[in-house]
PDB file of C-alpha atoms in Angstrom:
ATOM      1  CA  UNK Y 295      56.302  -8.885  26.169  1.00  0.00           C
ATOM      2  CA  UNK Y 296      57.004 -10.226  29.654  1.00  0.00           C
ATOM      3  CA  UNK Y 297      55.926  -8.282  32.735  1.00  0.00           C
ATOM      4  CA  UNK Y 298      58.077  -9.420  35.656  1.00  0.00           C
ATOM      5  CA  UNK Y 299      56.216  -9.133  38.976  1.00  0.00           C
ATOM      6  CA  UNK Y 300      58.490  -9.004  42.029  1.00  0.00           C
ATOM      7  CA  UNK Y 301      57.482  -9.162  45.690  1.00  0.00           C
ATOM      8  CA  UNK Y 302      55.793  -5.913  46.705  1.00  0.00           C
ATOM      9  CA  UNK Y 303      54.967  -4.974  43.113  1.00  0.00           C
ATOM     10  CA  UNK Y 304      52.831  -1.871  42.674  1.00  0.00           C
ATOM     11  CA  UNK Y 305      49.482  -2.700  41.045  1.00  0.00           C
ATOM     12  CA  UNK Y 306      49.359   0.305  38.732  1.00  0.00           C
ATOM     13  CA  UNK Y 307      52.918  -0.339  37.562  1.00  0.00           C
ATOM     14  CA  UNK Y 308      52.017  -3.949  36.764  1.00  0.00           C
ATOM     15  CA  UNK Y 309      48.863  -2.985  34.897  1.00  0.00           C
ATOM     16  CA  UNK Y 310      50.353  -0.309  32.636  1.00  0.00           C
ATOM     17  CA  UNK Y 311      52.489  -2.458  30.307  1.00  0.00           C
ATOM     18  CA  UNK Y 312      49.982  -5.297  30.481  1.00  0.00           C
ATOM     19  CA  UNK Y 313      47.279  -2.939  29.196  1.00  0.00           C
ATOM     20  CA  UNK Y 314      49.311  -0.857  26.731  1.00  0.00           C
ATOM     21  CA  UNK Y 315      50.690  -3.965  25.015  1.00  0.00           C
ATOM     22  CA  UNK Y 316      47.546  -5.991  25.559  1.00  0.00           C
ATOM     23  CA  UNK Y 317      47.119  -9.198  23.607  1.00  0.00           C
ATOM     24  CA  UNK Y 318      44.469  -8.258  21.046  1.00  0.00           C
ATOM     25  CA  UNK Y 319      43.830  -8.642  17.343  1.00  0.00           C
ATOM     26  CA  UNK Y 320      44.873  -5.101  16.503  1.00  0.00           C
ATOM     27  CA  UNK Y 321      48.237  -5.415  18.255  1.00  0.00           C
ATOM     28  CA  UNK Y 322      51.172  -7.687  17.328  1.00  0.00           C
ATOM     29  CA  UNK Y 323      52.108  -8.358  20.939  1.00  0.00           C
ATOM     30  CA  UNK Y 324      51.611 -11.279  23.275  1.00  0.00           C
ATOM     31  CA  UNK Y 325      51.902 -10.393  26.960  1.00  0.00           C
ATOM     32  CA  UNK Y 326      52.891 -12.859  29.665  1.00  0.00           C
ATOM     33  CA  UNK Y 327      52.872 -11.825  33.313  1.00  0.00           C
ATOM     34  CA  UNK Y 328      55.493 -13.750  35.247  1.00  0.00           C
ATOM     35  CA  UNK Y 329      57.318 -13.928  38.553  1.00  0.00           C
ATOM     36  CA  UNK Y 330      60.410 -15.537  40.022  1.00  0.00           C
ATOM     37  CA  UNK Y 331      58.253 -18.691  39.962  1.00  0.00           C
ATOM     38  CA  UNK Y 332      54.657 -19.465  38.916  1.00  0.00           C
ATOM     39  CA  UNK Y 333      52.043 -18.989  41.608  1.00  0.00           C
ATOM     40  CA  UNK Y 334      51.143 -16.325  44.154  1.00  0.00           C
ATOM     41  CA  UNK Y 335      53.277 -13.189  44.442  1.00  0.00           C
ATOM     42  CA  UNK Y 336      52.669 -10.805  47.349  1.00  0.00           C
ATOM     43  CA  UNK Y 337      52.125  -7.318  46.031  1.00  0.00           C
ATOM     44  CA  UNK Y 338      52.001  -3.841  47.466  1.00  0.00           C
ATOM     45  CA  UNK Y 339      48.971  -1.838  48.540  1.00  0.00           C
ATOM     46  CA  UNK Y 340      47.038  -4.851  49.790  1.00  0.00           C
ATOM     47  CA  UNK Y 341      47.005  -6.783  46.516  1.00  0.00           C
ATOM     48  CA  UNK Y 342      48.697  -9.979  45.388  1.00  0.00           C
ATOM     49  CA  UNK Y 343      49.118 -11.582  41.987  1.00  0.00           C
ATOM     50  CA  UNK Y 344      48.692 -15.115  40.735  1.00  0.00           C
ATOM     51  CA  UNK Y 345      51.131 -15.433  37.834  1.00  0.00           C
ATOM     52  CA  UNK Y 346      51.043 -18.289  35.362  1.00  0.00           C
ATOM     53  CA  UNK Y 347      54.671 -18.081  34.329  1.00  0.00           C
ATOM     54  CA  UNK Y 348      58.090 -18.182  35.971  1.00  0.00           C
ATOM     55  CA  UNK Y 349      61.437 -16.893  34.745  1.00  0.00           C
ATOM     56  CA  UNK Y 350      61.226 -19.046  31.618  1.00  0.00           C
ATOM     57  CA  UNK Y 351      59.071 -16.218  30.200  1.00  0.00           C
ATOM     58  CA  UNK Y 352      62.216 -14.071  30.071  1.00  0.00           C
ATOM     59  CA  UNK Y 353      63.817 -16.642  27.745  1.00  0.00           C
ATOM     60  CA  UNK Y 354      60.840 -16.194  25.389  1.00  0.00           C
ATOM     61  CA  UNK Y 355      60.280 -12.436  25.553  1.00  0.00           C
ATOM     62  CA  UNK Y 356      61.635  -9.826  23.181  1.00  0.00           C
ATOM     63  CA  UNK Y 357      60.933  -7.132  25.795  1.00  0.00           C
ATOM     64  CA  UNK Y 358      60.810  -7.379  29.588  1.00  0.00           C
ATOM     65  CA  UNK Y 359      59.081  -4.781  31.772  1.00  0.00           C
ATOM     66  CA  UNK Y 360      59.925  -4.626  35.477  1.00  0.00           C
ATOM     67  CA  UNK Y 361      57.220  -2.783  37.470  1.00  0.00           C
ATOM     68  CA  UNK Y 362      58.069  -0.852  40.601  1.00  0.00           C
ATOM     69  CA  UNK Y 363      58.024  -2.565  43.987  1.00  0.00           C
ATOM     70  CA  UNK Y 364      58.149  -1.662  47.666  1.00  0.00           C
ATOM     71  CA  UNK Y 365      61.391  -1.056  49.600  1.00  0.00           C
ATOM     72  CA  UNK Y 366      63.721  -1.286  46.581  1.00  0.00           C
ATOM     73  CA  UNK Y 367      66.511   0.432  48.499  1.00  0.00           C
ATOM     74  CA  UNK Y 368      66.344  -2.269  51.159  1.00  0.00           C
ATOM     75  CA  UNK Y 369      65.344  -5.483  49.391  1.00  0.00           C
ATOM     76  CA  UNK Y 370      67.457  -6.832  46.520  1.00  0.00           C
ATOM     77  CA  UNK Y 371      65.791  -8.941  43.817  1.00  0.00           C
ATOM     78  CA  UNK Y 372      66.496 -12.691  44.063  1.00  0.00           C
ATOM     79  CA  UNK Y 373      69.777 -13.781  42.408  1.00  0.00           C
ATOM     80  CA  UNK Y 374      67.829 -15.947  39.947  1.00  0.00           C
ATOM     81  CA  UNK Y 375      65.904 -12.865  38.784  1.00  0.00           C
ATOM     82  CA  UNK Y 376      69.121 -10.872  38.328  1.00  0.00           C
ATOM     83  CA  UNK Y 377      70.686 -13.658  36.269  1.00  0.00           C
ATOM     84  CA  UNK Y 378      67.533 -14.099  34.165  1.00  0.00           C
ATOM     85  CA  UNK Y 379      67.470 -10.374  33.361  1.00  0.00           C
ATOM     86  CA  UNK Y 380      71.152 -10.436  32.390  1.00  0.00           C
ATOM     87  CA  UNK Y 381      70.613 -13.484  30.190  1.00  0.00           C
ATOM     88  CA  UNK Y 382      67.576 -11.914  28.497  1.00  0.00           C
ATOM     89  CA  UNK Y 383      69.547  -8.763  27.730  1.00  0.00           C
ATOM     90  CA  UNK Y 384      72.545 -10.765  26.475  1.00  0.00           C
ATOM     91  CA  UNK Y 385      70.417 -12.508  23.863  1.00  0.00           C
ATOM     92  CA  UNK Y 386      68.966  -9.195  22.654  1.00  0.00           C
ATOM     93  CA  UNK Y 387      65.837  -8.551  24.732  1.00  0.00           C
ATOM     94  CA  UNK Y 388      64.881  -4.979  25.571  1.00  0.00           C
ATOM     95  CA  UNK Y 389      64.623  -4.308  29.314  1.00  0.00           C
ATOM     96  CA  UNK Y 390      62.402  -1.530  30.670  1.00  0.00           C
ATOM     97  CA  UNK Y 391      61.677  -0.480  34.244  1.00  0.00           C
ATOM     98  CA  UNK Y 392      58.735   1.440  35.593  1.00  0.00           C
ATOM     99  CA  UNK Y 393      59.387   3.523  38.700  1.00  0.00           C
ATOM    100  CA  UNK Y 394      61.406   1.604  41.315  1.00  0.00           C
ATOM    101  CA  UNK Y 395      61.807  -1.337  38.947  1.00  0.00           C
ATOM    102  CA  UNK Y 396      64.999   0.560  38.032  1.00  0.00           C
ATOM    103  CA  UNK Y 397      66.600  -0.904  41.172  1.00  0.00           C
ATOM    104  CA  UNK Y 398      66.188  -4.416  39.765  1.00  0.00           C
ATOM    105  CA  UNK Y 399      67.837  -3.371  36.500  1.00  0.00           C
ATOM    106  CA  UNK Y 400      70.614  -1.613  38.411  1.00  0.00           C
ATOM    107  CA  UNK Y 401      71.267  -4.828  40.359  1.00  0.00           C
ATOM    108  CA  UNK Y 402      72.196  -6.534  37.074  1.00  0.00           C
ATOM    109  CA  UNK Y 403      74.962  -4.005  36.379  1.00  0.00           C
ATOM    110  CA  UNK Y 404      73.346  -3.166  33.045  1.00  0.00           C
ATOM    111  CA  UNK Y 405      72.746   0.431  34.104  1.00  0.00           C
ATOM    112  CA  UNK Y 406      76.399   1.035  35.013  1.00  0.00           C
ATOM    113  CA  UNK Y 407      77.670   4.030  33.076  1.00  0.00           C
ATOM    114  CA  UNK Y 408      74.204   4.720  31.658  1.00  0.00           C
ATOM    115  CA  UNK Y 409      71.627   7.400  32.375  1.00  0.00           C
ATOM    116  CA  UNK Y 410      68.604   6.182  34.298  1.00  0.00           C
ATOM    117  CA  UNK Y 411      65.742   7.505  36.365  1.00  0.00           C
ATOM    118  CA  UNK Y 412      63.251   6.280  38.925  1.00  0.00           C
ATOM    119  CA  UNK Y 413      60.504   7.719  41.124  1.00  0.00           C
ATOM    120  CA  UNK Y 414      61.686  11.074  42.491  1.00  0.00           C
ATOM    121  CA  UNK Y 415      61.380   9.806  46.071  1.00  0.00           C
ATOM    122  CA  UNK Y 416      64.043   7.152  45.362  1.00  0.00           C
ATOM    123  CA  UNK Y 417      66.487   8.921  43.023  1.00  0.00           C
ATOM    124  CA  UNK Y 418      69.019   9.641  45.776  1.00  0.00           C
ATOM    125  CA  UNK Y 419      68.712   6.106  47.127  1.00  0.00           C
ATOM    126  CA  UNK Y 420      69.331   4.686  43.633  1.00  0.00           C
ATOM    127  CA  UNK Y 421      72.414   6.882  43.197  1.00  0.00           C
ATOM    128  CA  UNK Y 422      73.732   5.926  46.639  1.00  0.00           C
ATOM    129  CA  UNK Y 423      73.188   2.189  46.210  1.00  0.00           C
ATOM    130  CA  UNK Y 424      74.460   2.046  42.621  1.00  0.00           C
ATOM    131  CA  UNK Y 425      76.996   4.882  42.240  1.00  0.00           C
ATOM    132  CA  UNK Y 426      77.991   3.791  38.716  1.00  0.00           C
ATOM    133  CA  UNK Y 427      74.502   4.635  37.456  1.00  0.00           C
ATOM    134  CA  UNK Y 428      74.092   8.189  36.130  1.00  0.00           C
ATOM    135  CA  UNK Y 429      70.800   8.981  37.868  1.00  0.00           C
ATOM    136  CA  UNK Y 430      68.734  11.809  36.356  1.00  0.00           C
ATOM    137  CA  UNK Y 431      65.946  12.880  38.683  1.00  0.00           C
ATOM    138  CA  UNK Y 432      64.550  15.557  36.382  1.00  0.00           C
ATOM    139  CA  UNK Y 433      63.041  13.442  33.603  1.00  0.00           C
ATOM    140  CA  UNK Y 434      59.985  11.251  32.984  1.00  0.00           C
ATOM    141  CA  UNK Y 435      61.868   8.465  31.256  1.00  0.00           C
ATOM    142  CA  UNK Y 436      65.274   7.615  29.811  1.00  0.00           C
ATOM    143  CA  UNK Y 437      65.834   5.586  26.644  1.00  0.00           C
ATOM    144  CA  UNK Y 438      69.315   4.069  26.535  1.00  0.00           C
ATOM    145  CA  UNK Y 439      68.508   1.784  23.630  1.00  0.00           C
ATOM    146  CA  UNK Y 440      68.240  -1.730  25.017  1.00  0.00           C
ATOM    147  CA  UNK Y 441      67.671  -0.535  28.603  1.00  0.00           C
ATOM    148  CA  UNK Y 442      64.955   1.987  29.492  1.00  0.00           C
ATOM    149  CA  UNK Y 443      63.770   3.435  32.804  1.00  0.00           C
ATOM    150  CA  UNK Y 444      60.903   5.674  33.859  1.00  0.00           C
ATOM    151  CA  UNK Y 445      59.821   7.705  36.850  1.00  0.00           C
ATOM    152  CA  UNK Y 446      56.570   7.209  38.805  1.00  0.00           C
ATOM    153  CA  UNK Y 447      53.608   5.186  37.570  1.00  0.00           C
ATOM    154  CA  UNK Y 448      52.073   7.780  35.224  1.00  0.00           C
ATOM    155  CA  UNK Y 449      55.383   8.177  33.418  1.00  0.00           C
ATOM    156  CA  UNK Y 450      55.270   4.429  32.824  1.00  0.00           C
ATOM    157  CA  UNK Y 451      52.463   5.186  30.367  1.00  0.00           C
ATOM    158  CA  UNK Y 452      54.738   7.713  28.634  1.00  0.00           C
ATOM    159  CA  UNK Y 453      57.510   5.126  28.440  1.00  0.00           C
ATOM    160  CA  UNK Y 454      55.207   2.437  27.044  1.00  0.00           C
ATOM    161  CA  UNK Y 455      53.802   4.807  24.417  1.00  0.00           C
ATOM    162  CA  UNK Y 456      57.378   5.786  23.527  1.00  0.00           C
ATOM    163  CA  UNK Y 457      58.243   2.101  23.002  1.00  0.00           C
ATOM    164  CA  UNK Y 458      55.051   1.542  21.008  1.00  0.00           C
ATOM    165  CA  UNK Y 459      55.799   4.552  18.843  1.00  0.00           C
ATOM    166  CA  UNK Y 460      59.214   3.138  17.998  1.00  0.00           C
ATOM    167  CA  UNK Y 461      57.840  -0.344  17.287  1.00  0.00           C
ATOM    168  CA  UNK Y 462      54.672   0.419  15.318  1.00  0.00           C
ATOM    169  CA  UNK Y 463      54.704   4.124  14.485  1.00  0.00           C
ATOM    170  CA  UNK Y 464      52.891   7.203  15.687  1.00  0.00           C
ATOM    171  CA  UNK Y 465      49.425   6.201  14.381  1.00  0.00           C
ATOM    172  CA  UNK Y 466      49.363   3.053  16.533  1.00  0.00           C
ATOM    173  CA  UNK Y 467      50.735   4.956  19.515  1.00  0.00           C
ATOM    174  CA  UNK Y 468      48.116   7.700  19.177  1.00  0.00           C
ATOM    175  CA  UNK Y 469      45.352   5.104  18.834  1.00  0.00           C
ATOM    176  CA  UNK Y 470      46.492   3.416  22.058  1.00  0.00           C
ATOM    177  CA  UNK Y 471      46.750   6.769  23.833  1.00  0.00           C
ATOM    178  CA  UNK Y 472      43.157   7.518  22.869  1.00  0.00           C
ATOM    179  CA  UNK Y 473      42.083   4.090  24.121  1.00  0.00           C
ATOM    180  CA  UNK Y 474      43.791   4.799  27.460  1.00  0.00           C
ATOM    181  CA  UNK Y 475      42.571   8.431  27.502  1.00  0.00           C
ATOM    182  CA  UNK Y 476      46.221   9.451  27.923  1.00  0.00           C
ATOM    183  CA  UNK Y 477      48.322  12.253  26.490  1.00  0.00           C
ATOM    184  CA  UNK Y 478      49.713  10.975  23.182  1.00  0.00           C
ATOM    185  CA  UNK Y 479      53.142  12.448  23.843  1.00  0.00           C
ATOM    186  CA  UNK Y 480      54.952  13.927  26.800  1.00  0.00           C
ATOM    187  CA  UNK Y 481      58.629  14.739  26.522  1.00  0.00           C
ATOM    188  CA  UNK Y 482      60.900  12.259  28.258  1.00  0.00           C
ATOM    189  CA  UNK Y 483      62.901  15.293  29.321  1.00  0.00           C
ATOM    190  CA  UNK Y 484      59.987  16.851  31.167  1.00  0.00           C
ATOM    191  CA  UNK Y 485      60.485  17.279  34.910  1.00  0.00           C
ATOM    192  CA  UNK Y 486      58.811  14.688  37.154  1.00  0.00           C
ATOM    193  CA  UNK Y 487      57.061  17.475  39.004  1.00  0.00           C
ATOM    194  CA  UNK Y 488      56.963  21.245  38.737  1.00  0.00           C
ATOM    195  CA  UNK Y 489      57.841  23.609  41.584  1.00  0.00           C
ATOM    196  CA  UNK Y 490      54.282  24.898  41.771  1.00  0.00           C
ATOM    197  CA  UNK Y 491      50.970  23.747  40.411  1.00  0.00           C
ATOM    198  CA  UNK Y 492      49.418  25.470  37.437  1.00  0.00           C
ATOM    199  CA  UNK Y 493      46.214  27.248  38.448  1.00  0.00           C
ATOM    200  CA  UNK Y 494      43.460  24.847  37.412  1.00  0.00           C
ATOM    201  CA  UNK Y 495      41.623  27.201  35.039  1.00  0.00           C
ATOM    202  CA  UNK Y 496      44.933  28.068  33.336  1.00  0.00           C
ATOM    203  CA  UNK Y 497      45.868  24.392  33.069  1.00  0.00           C
ATOM    204  CA  UNK Y 498      42.520  23.683  31.451  1.00  0.00           C
ATOM    205  CA  UNK Y 499      42.963  26.587  29.030  1.00  0.00           C
ATOM    206  CA  UNK Y 500      46.417  25.361  28.053  1.00  0.00           C
ATOM    207  CA  UNK Y 501      45.037  21.884  27.339  1.00  0.00           C
ATOM    208  CA  UNK Y 502      42.288  23.461  25.230  1.00  0.00           C
ATOM    209  CA  UNK Y 503      44.879  25.577  23.414  1.00  0.00           C
ATOM    210  CA  UNK Y 504      46.987  22.535  22.586  1.00  0.00           C
ATOM    211  CA  UNK Y 505      43.889  20.793  21.214  1.00  0.00           C
ATOM    212  CA  UNK Y 506      43.013  23.940  19.241  1.00  0.00           C
ATOM    213  CA  UNK Y 507      46.535  24.045  17.784  1.00  0.00           C
ATOM    214  CA  UNK Y 508      46.456  20.379  16.757  1.00  0.00           C
ATOM    215  CA  UNK Y 509      43.573  21.188  14.386  1.00  0.00           C
ATOM    216  CA  UNK Y 510      45.496  24.114  12.847  1.00  0.00           C
ATOM    217  CA  UNK Y 511      48.971  22.712  12.273  1.00  0.00           C
ATOM    218  CA  UNK Y 512      48.811  23.566   8.572  1.00  0.00           C
ATOM    219  CA  UNK Y 513      48.482  27.278   9.335  1.00  0.00           C
ATOM    220  CA  UNK Y 514      50.685  29.885  11.036  1.00  0.00           C
ATOM    221  CA  UNK Y 515      51.039  29.234  14.773  1.00  0.00           C
ATOM    222  CA  UNK Y 516      53.001  31.696  16.884  1.00  0.00           C
ATOM    223  CA  UNK Y 517      53.510  32.076  20.606  1.00  0.00           C
ATOM    224  CA  UNK Y 518      51.407  35.232  20.463  1.00  0.00           C
ATOM    225  CA  UNK Y 519      48.522  33.413  18.744  1.00  0.00           C
ATOM    226  CA  UNK Y 520      48.659  30.527  21.219  1.00  0.00           C
ATOM    227  CA  UNK Y 521      48.814  32.890  24.182  1.00  0.00           C
ATOM    228  CA  UNK Y 522      45.874  34.854  22.829  1.00  0.00           C
ATOM    229  CA  UNK Y 523      43.816  31.654  22.652  1.00  0.00           C
ATOM    230  CA  UNK Y 524      44.809  30.771  26.255  1.00  0.00           C
ATOM    231  CA  UNK Y 525      43.990  34.354  27.357  1.00  0.00           C
ATOM    232  CA  UNK Y 526      47.369  34.966  29.019  1.00  0.00           C
ATOM    233  CA  UNK Y 527      50.385  37.050  28.080  1.00  0.00           C
ATOM    234  CA  UNK Y 528      52.964  35.507  25.719  1.00  0.00           C
ATOM    235  CA  UNK Y 529      55.585  35.599  28.481  1.00  0.00           C
ATOM    236  CA  UNK Y 530      53.334  33.824  30.982  1.00  0.00           C
ATOM    237  CA  UNK Y 531      52.216  31.366  28.333  1.00  0.00           C
ATOM    238  CA  UNK Y 532      55.781  30.440  27.365  1.00  0.00           C
ATOM    239  CA  UNK Y 533      56.935  29.957  30.953  1.00  0.00           C
ATOM    240  CA  UNK Y 534      53.977  27.854  32.046  1.00  0.00           C
ATOM    241  CA  UNK Y 535      53.853  25.883  28.805  1.00  0.00           C
ATOM    242  CA  UNK Y 536      57.365  24.579  29.481  1.00  0.00           C
ATOM    243  CA  UNK Y 537      56.338  23.588  33.011  1.00  0.00           C
ATOM    244  CA  UNK Y 538      53.266  21.823  31.663  1.00  0.00           C
ATOM    245  CA  UNK Y 539      54.809  19.942  28.719  1.00  0.00           C
ATOM    246  CA  UNK Y 540      58.605  20.021  28.918  1.00  0.00           C
ATOM    247  CA  UNK Y 541      58.752  21.906  25.600  1.00  0.00           C
ATOM    248  CA  UNK Y 542      58.745  25.523  24.571  1.00  0.00           C
ATOM    249  CA  UNK Y 543      55.555  26.324  22.609  1.00  0.00           C
ATOM    250  CA  UNK Y 544      57.381  26.294  19.254  1.00  0.00           C
ATOM    251  CA  UNK Y 545      59.227  23.060  20.072  1.00  0.00           C
ATOM    252  CA  UNK Y 546      55.866  21.483  20.883  1.00  0.00           C
ATOM    253  CA  UNK Y 547      54.308  22.763  17.644  1.00  0.00           C
ATOM    254  CA  UNK Y 548      57.240  21.374  15.644  1.00  0.00           C
ATOM    255  CA  UNK Y 549      56.937  17.992  17.391  1.00  0.00           C
ATOM    256  CA  UNK Y 550      53.191  17.932  16.708  1.00  0.00           C
ATOM    257  CA  UNK Y 551      53.782  18.730  13.040  1.00  0.00           C
ATOM    258  CA  UNK Y 552      56.431  16.024  12.688  1.00  0.00           C
ATOM    259  CA  UNK Y 553      54.139  13.513  14.418  1.00  0.00           C
ATOM    260  CA  UNK Y 554      51.303  14.399  12.026  1.00  0.00           C
ATOM    261  CA  UNK Y 555      53.709  13.976   9.126  1.00  0.00           C
ATOM    262  CA  UNK Y 556      54.681  10.559  10.488  1.00  0.00           C
ATOM    263  CA  UNK Y 557      51.031   9.520  10.658  1.00  0.00           C
ATOM    264  CA  UNK Y 558      50.390  10.683   7.090  1.00  0.00           C
ATOM    265  CA  UNK Y 559      53.463   8.797   5.870  1.00  0.00           C
ATOM    266  CA  UNK Y 560      52.178   5.667   7.599  1.00  0.00           C
ATOM    267  CA  UNK Y 561      48.558   5.893   6.480  1.00  0.00           C
ATOM    268  CA  UNK Y 562      48.529   7.686   3.119  1.00  0.00           C
ATOM    269  CA  UNK Y 563      50.299   7.719  -0.219  1.00  0.00           C
ATOM    270  CA  UNK Y 564      50.653  11.504  -0.223  1.00  0.00           C
ATOM    271  CA  UNK Y 565      53.870  12.934  -1.608  1.00  0.00           C
ATOM    272  CA  UNK Y 566      56.425  14.423   0.765  1.00  0.00           C
ATOM    273  CA  UNK Y 567      55.653  17.883  -0.608  1.00  0.00           C
ATOM    274  CA  UNK Y 568      51.911  17.494   0.069  1.00  0.00           C
ATOM    275  CA  UNK Y 569      52.547  16.189   3.577  1.00  0.00           C
ATOM    276  CA  UNK Y 570      54.865  19.117   4.261  1.00  0.00           C
ATOM    277  CA  UNK Y 571      52.132  21.543   3.187  1.00  0.00           C
ATOM    278  CA  UNK Y 572      49.365  19.810   5.187  1.00  0.00           C
ATOM    279  CA  UNK Y 573      51.423  19.736   8.381  1.00  0.00           C
ATOM    280  CA  UNK Y 574      52.654  23.316   8.278  1.00  0.00           C
ATOM    281  CA  UNK Y 575      56.271  22.308   7.635  1.00  0.00           C
ATOM    282  CA  UNK Y 576      56.237  24.227   4.363  1.00  0.00           C
ATOM    283  CA  UNK Y 577      58.395  22.338   1.908  1.00  0.00           C
ATOM    284  CA  UNK Y 578      59.676  18.836   1.430  1.00  0.00           C
ATOM    285  CA  UNK Y 579      63.166  20.151   2.152  1.00  0.00           C
ATOM    286  CA  UNK Y 580      62.039  21.432   5.553  1.00  0.00           C
ATOM    287  CA  UNK Y 581      60.245  18.174   6.321  1.00  0.00           C
ATOM    288  CA  UNK Y 582      63.343  16.143   5.444  1.00  0.00           C
ATOM    289  CA  UNK Y 583      65.555  18.369   7.583  1.00  0.00           C
ATOM    290  CA  UNK Y 584      63.286  18.067  10.630  1.00  0.00           C
ATOM    291  CA  UNK Y 585      62.985  14.292  10.197  1.00  0.00           C
ATOM    292  CA  UNK Y 586      66.758  13.968  10.126  1.00  0.00           C
ATOM    293  CA  UNK Y 587      67.183  16.242  13.145  1.00  0.00           C
ATOM    294  CA  UNK Y 588      64.437  14.729  15.318  1.00  0.00           C
ATOM    295  CA  UNK Y 589      64.199  11.118  14.126  1.00  0.00           C
ATOM    296  CA  UNK Y 590      67.564  10.511  12.494  1.00  0.00           C
ATOM    297  CA  UNK Y 591      65.983   9.193   9.309  1.00  0.00           C
ATOM    298  CA  UNK Y 592      64.359  10.343   6.062  1.00  0.00           C
ATOM    299  CA  UNK Y 593      60.617  10.480   5.300  1.00  0.00           C
ATOM    300  CA  UNK Y 594      60.996   7.839   2.589  1.00  0.00           C
ATOM    301  CA  UNK Y 595      62.864   5.436   4.866  1.00  0.00           C
ATOM    302  CA  UNK Y 596      60.337   6.070   7.641  1.00  0.00           C
ATOM    303  CA  UNK Y 597      57.485   5.244   5.253  1.00  0.00           C
ATOM    304  CA  UNK Y 598      59.190   2.032   4.139  1.00  0.00           C
ATOM    305  CA  UNK Y 599      59.753   0.995   7.763  1.00  0.00           C
ATOM    306  CA  UNK Y 600      56.174   1.487   8.934  1.00  0.00           C
ATOM    307  CA  UNK Y 601      54.335   0.321   5.818  1.00  0.00           C
ATOM    308  CA  UNK Y 602      56.408  -2.804   5.293  1.00  0.00           C
ATOM    309  CA  UNK Y 603      54.179  -5.855   5.206  1.00  0.00           C
ATOM    310  CA  UNK Y 604      50.896  -3.929   4.963  1.00  0.00           C
TER     311      UNK Y 604
END
């Protein structure tokens, strides 16, 4: 993993991929923080960075993260950076932007004709400066395969966990989320911000209800039962749950059940039928159908993918 620090880089944006994909024994990643050249890079918010690597790190990396930076609508990245990003992508590297780092990816032309997002404050500026980019201001992140973009800094965590989940599986992603004390999964399609804040006590109750549900996925979970636990009406619960998570309650329950099934496939030798029963998906047929619909694969192929080499 290379983290490309440009002039005016936001410190939180720089730190997120460096910490999520941290070089440690339990992770198969090596992270190199780089700039247009080795040495001091002026950052935003009163900080600067001393990077050990220049653009040669992009020739080495399998994935390149571009953190957000100040004045992206005004300041273009250096031509050498643009060419290095294009070359990295051409040889198969995955490119990902956090927040206004999307402007640097857009400058390469690699976002032309693709969906992309950025911090809500800059979505109109991105669309105006790069009209060929299909800017979506109502999402946390966009995965276009080899090119990914995310909204503000916190959604950079969601994007990194999404990448980690695809690389190593849901167990590794959940472990990292716990280490970061972050939500293990937020929908990429969730709005960047909601039109009004959830009342704090209600928000806390909803979080407690989600935690309560995660320990009862093998049993019957209905909107009425969830709303009863949160002490609100089913109608209020459904409306505010979507605002809070980007999912309807039953979509969220299904996602949680599929994620639990993924973890059991990765970590156990249970049969598909047993996993279906323990996750509340009922039968192996149901589990297979949901895997195909949500993940585009089968449970057996998923197990082979994420247990290979163990």
